[in-house]
Amino acid sequence: MAEELSPELQRALLWTKFSAALTAAGLDPERYRGRLEEELERVEDQPFEVKQRVTEMVAREIIREARPPPPPPRPPPAAPPAPPERPEVIPLVMPEPRVTLRTDPKPGEIFPAPDDTSIAILIKVLPFPLEWFYASPTRQREEFRWPTLLMAIERALERPDALIPSWVFSVYPWILEFLRQLRDRLREAGAR
């Protein structure tokens, strides 16, 4: 039946098929008309089915050629930046607990008490106001109505989980040993 088609009708049908394929691919078929006609002239003596296959093949080649080349491969992801160098961590060394003689400013009483470095640590560890740490044992009991510093240290050693906040152990891992040594030195100095 295709052989009964006139050469003009065959060319019109092949052109319709070719132009539909290129138009679907977003191309202008008129731009490639010469190429199709060249290929069809080569198979002019062949049956219509061969001409159809040639038309389809030319359309596929043109579409493949017209596609933009694939993008270049992506570069491998950049390595994450190196973490900043950490300064050398100097292990926390327990300061030496020392005892000195202090004078309570209010009554003028002289008493053995921790030195300034030890008091700075105790202020962070024990839940008492700043004035209490510098008060004499007499004033700690009578004016503040709290235990003396020596008594507070002894209780903290008996029940550290109840009297010392948990964060203290990560900041001062040596705190219990520090408190033991300070307690012993306060006792030797005659603290009450």
Tab-separated table of C-alpha atoms in Angstrom:
chain	number	residue	atom	x	y	z
A	1	MET	CA	0.000	0.000	0.000
A	2	ALA	CA	2.925	2.365	0.781
A	3	GLU	CA	4.294	1.579	-2.683
A	4	GLU	CA	1.105	2.992	-4.144
A	5	LEU	CA	1.891	6.394	-2.597
A	6	SER	CA	3.336	8.910	-4.979
A	7	PRO	CA	6.923	10.073	-4.287
A	8	GLU	CA	5.567	13.535	-3.343
A	9	LEU	CA	3.140	12.038	-0.819
A	10	GLN	CA	5.870	9.779	0.592
A	11	ARG	CA	8.141	12.830	1.034
A	12	ALA	CA	5.304	14.744	2.723
A	13	LEU	CA	4.638	11.863	5.167
A	14	LEU	CA	8.367	11.440	5.938
A	15	TRP	CA	8.739	15.197	6.417
A	16	THR	CA	5.748	15.228	8.804
A	17	LYS	CA	7.281	12.414	10.868
A	18	PHE	CA	10.726	14.093	10.858
A	19	SER	CA	9.421	17.555	11.757
A	20	ALA	CA	7.201	16.154	14.567
A	21	ALA	CA	10.204	14.398	16.162
A	22	LEU	CA	12.432	17.493	15.991
A	23	THR	CA	9.702	19.842	17.156
A	24	ALA	CA	9.044	17.574	20.180
A	25	ALA	CA	12.769	17.837	20.991
A	26	GLY	CA	12.569	21.632	20.859
A	27	LEU	CA	14.373	21.983	17.508
A	28	ASP	CA	13.460	23.848	14.311
A	29	PRO	CA	12.923	21.144	11.620
A	30	GLU	CA	13.410	23.627	8.760
A	31	ARG	CA	17.000	24.090	9.838
A	32	TYR	CA	17.687	20.380	9.186
A	33	ARG	CA	15.575	19.914	6.028
A	34	GLY	CA	18.645	19.721	3.766
A	35	ARG	CA	20.200	16.939	5.815
A	36	LEU	CA	17.039	14.847	5.663
A	37	GLU	CA	16.708	15.325	1.923
A	38	GLU	CA	20.353	14.284	1.399
A	39	GLU	CA	19.770	11.037	3.256
A	40	LEU	CA	16.501	10.353	1.480
A	41	GLU	CA	18.175	10.846	-1.954
A	42	ARG	CA	20.590	8.011	-1.064
A	43	VAL	CA	17.690	5.606	-0.470
A	44	GLU	CA	15.413	6.951	-3.210
A	45	ASP	CA	15.165	3.529	-4.909
A	46	GLN	CA	14.394	1.720	-1.619
A	47	PRO	CA	10.952	0.771	-0.283
A	48	PHE	CA	9.003	3.269	1.823
A	49	GLU	CA	9.756	1.302	5.051
A	50	VAL	CA	13.517	1.825	4.509
A	51	LYS	CA	12.898	5.534	3.910
A	52	GLN	CA	10.939	5.656	7.197
A	53	ARG	CA	13.807	4.019	9.114
A	54	VAL	CA	16.301	6.428	7.543
A	55	THR	CA	14.054	9.378	8.481
A	56	GLU	CA	13.803	8.133	12.082
A	57	MET	CA	17.575	7.524	12.251
A	58	VAL	CA	18.390	11.033	10.955
A	59	ALA	CA	15.937	12.589	13.427
A	60	ARG	CA	17.533	10.658	16.355
A	61	GLU	CA	21.066	11.677	15.291
A	62	ILE	CA	20.107	15.349	14.995
A	63	ILE	CA	18.385	15.309	18.371
A	64	ARG	CA	21.383	13.576	20.017
A	65	GLU	CA	23.818	16.080	18.410
A	66	ALA	CA	21.680	19.070	19.386
A	67	ARG	CA	21.541	18.128	23.044
A	68	PRO	CA	23.974	20.115	25.094
A	69	PRO	CA	26.916	18.064	26.253
A	70	PRO	CA	26.529	16.674	29.730
A	71	PRO	CA	27.900	18.957	32.387
A	72	PRO	CA	31.423	18.161	33.476
A	73	PRO	CA	31.533	15.811	36.411
A	74	ARG	CA	31.237	17.525	39.718
A	75	PRO	CA	34.470	17.836	41.571
A	76	PRO	CA	34.627	15.633	44.611
A	77	PRO	CA	33.336	17.386	47.685
A	78	ALA	CA	35.960	19.442	49.359
A	79	ALA	CA	37.400	17.925	52.448
A	80	PRO	CA	35.942	19.518	55.533
A	81	PRO	CA	38.198	22.171	56.967
A	82	ALA	CA	40.640	20.883	59.462
A	83	PRO	CA	39.512	21.569	62.989
A	84	PRO	CA	41.384	24.403	64.584
A	85	GLU	CA	44.379	23.309	66.508
A	86	ARG	CA	43.525	22.874	70.112
A	87	PRO	CA	45.854	24.464	72.529
A	88	GLU	CA	47.719	22.055	74.663
A	89	VAL	CA	45.599	21.337	77.680
A	90	ILE	CA	47.519	21.681	80.854
A	91	PRO	CA	46.101	19.300	83.417
A	92	LEU	CA	44.485	21.037	86.340
A	93	VAL	CA	46.784	20.763	89.269
A	94	MET	CA	45.351	20.987	92.704
A	95	PRO	CA	46.619	24.088	94.455
A	96	GLU	CA	48.151	23.597	97.843
A	97	PRO	CA	45.546	24.423	100.495
A	98	ARG	CA	47.137	26.832	102.943
A	99	VAL	CA	46.022	28.243	106.260
A	100	THR	CA	46.808	31.744	107.488
A	101	LEU	CA	45.790	33.895	110.429
A	102	ARG	CA	43.006	36.351	109.681
A	103	THR	CA	41.389	39.088	111.688
A	104	ASP	CA	37.611	39.381	111.613
A	105	PRO	CA	36.943	43.081	110.880
A	106	LYS	CA	33.870	43.371	113.127
A	107	PRO	CA	34.949	41.923	116.504
A	108	GLY	CA	38.693	42.080	115.747
A	109	GLU	CA	39.045	38.346	116.538
A	110	ILE	CA	42.146	36.606	115.121
A	111	PHE	CA	41.522	33.082	113.838
A	112	PRO	CA	43.132	30.466	111.527
A	113	ALA	CA	41.498	30.514	108.079
A	114	PRO	CA	42.225	29.442	104.507
A	115	ASP	CA	44.461	31.690	102.410
A	116	ASP	CA	42.991	33.798	99.580
A	117	THR	CA	43.517	31.105	96.880
A	118	SER	CA	41.769	28.486	99.000
A	119	ILE	CA	38.905	30.859	99.831
A	120	ALA	CA	38.466	31.631	96.109
A	121	ILE	CA	37.915	27.909	95.488
A	122	LEU	CA	35.637	27.473	98.524
A	123	ILE	CA	33.438	30.386	97.405
A	124	LYS	CA	32.704	28.468	94.191
A	125	VAL	CA	32.098	25.164	95.960
A	126	LEU	CA	30.159	25.954	99.139
A	127	PRO	CA	26.764	27.723	99.144
A	128	PHE	CA	27.498	30.547	101.590
A	129	PRO	CA	27.649	34.351	101.113
A	130	LEU	CA	30.999	36.023	100.609
A	131	GLU	CA	31.025	37.716	104.062
A	132	TRP	CA	30.648	34.328	105.792
A	133	PHE	CA	33.960	33.088	104.336
A	134	TYR	CA	35.833	36.014	105.919
A	135	ALA	CA	33.988	35.912	109.255
A	136	SER	CA	35.447	34.294	112.369
A	137	PRO	CA	34.001	30.925	113.472
A	138	THR	CA	32.242	32.703	116.350
A	139	ARG	CA	30.547	35.145	113.996
A	140	GLN	CA	29.733	32.371	111.489
A	141	ARG	CA	27.758	30.582	114.232
A	142	GLU	CA	26.266	33.517	116.090
A	143	GLU	CA	25.612	36.201	113.468
A	144	PHE	CA	25.026	34.043	110.386
A	145	ARG	CA	23.612	31.086	112.394
A	146	TRP	CA	25.392	28.639	110.127
A	147	PRO	CA	28.091	26.080	110.795
A	148	THR	CA	31.697	27.177	110.943
A	149	LEU	CA	33.872	26.792	107.865
A	150	LEU	CA	35.566	23.718	109.350
A	151	MET	CA	32.154	22.146	110.078
A	152	ALA	CA	30.941	22.947	106.523
A	153	ILE	CA	34.044	21.309	105.010
A	154	GLU	CA	33.552	18.190	107.224
A	155	ARG	CA	29.890	17.891	106.162
A	156	ALA	CA	30.826	18.352	102.486
A	157	LEU	CA	33.335	15.499	102.823
A	158	GLU	CA	30.723	13.268	104.509
A	159	ARG	CA	28.014	13.948	101.876
A	160	PRO	CA	29.685	15.459	98.789
A	161	ASP	CA	26.828	14.432	96.480
A	162	ALA	CA	24.341	16.419	98.610
A	163	LEU	CA	26.422	19.499	99.429
A	164	ILE	CA	28.691	20.054	96.421
A	165	PRO	CA	27.095	20.843	93.037
A	166	SER	CA	27.842	18.144	90.434
A	167	TRP	CA	29.515	20.578	87.992
A	168	VAL	CA	32.248	21.218	90.572
A	169	PHE	CA	33.653	17.707	90.063
A	170	SER	CA	34.241	18.310	86.355
A	171	VAL	CA	35.884	21.705	86.930
A	172	TYR	CA	37.805	20.692	90.045
A	173	PRO	CA	38.264	16.906	89.854
A	174	TRP	CA	40.554	17.114	92.860
A	175	ILE	CA	38.099	18.990	95.093
A	176	LEU	CA	37.576	16.228	97.675
A	177	GLU	CA	41.312	15.786	98.229
A	178	PHE	CA	41.656	19.564	98.455
A	179	LEU	CA	38.920	19.707	101.099
A	180	ARG	CA	40.529	16.850	103.094
A	181	GLN	CA	43.908	18.556	103.158
A	182	LEU	CA	42.353	21.918	104.052
A	183	ARG	CA	40.318	20.299	106.853
A	184	ASP	CA	43.448	18.663	108.296
A	185	ARG	CA	45.438	21.916	108.132
A	186	LEU	CA	42.620	23.872	109.776
A	187	ARG	CA	42.479	21.306	112.595
A	188	GLU	CA	46.266	21.490	113.063
A	189	ALA	CA	46.028	25.284	113.254
A	190	GLY	CA	43.391	25.007	115.985
A	191	ALA	CA	40.340	26.088	114.015
A	192	ARG	CA	36.927	25.420	115.514
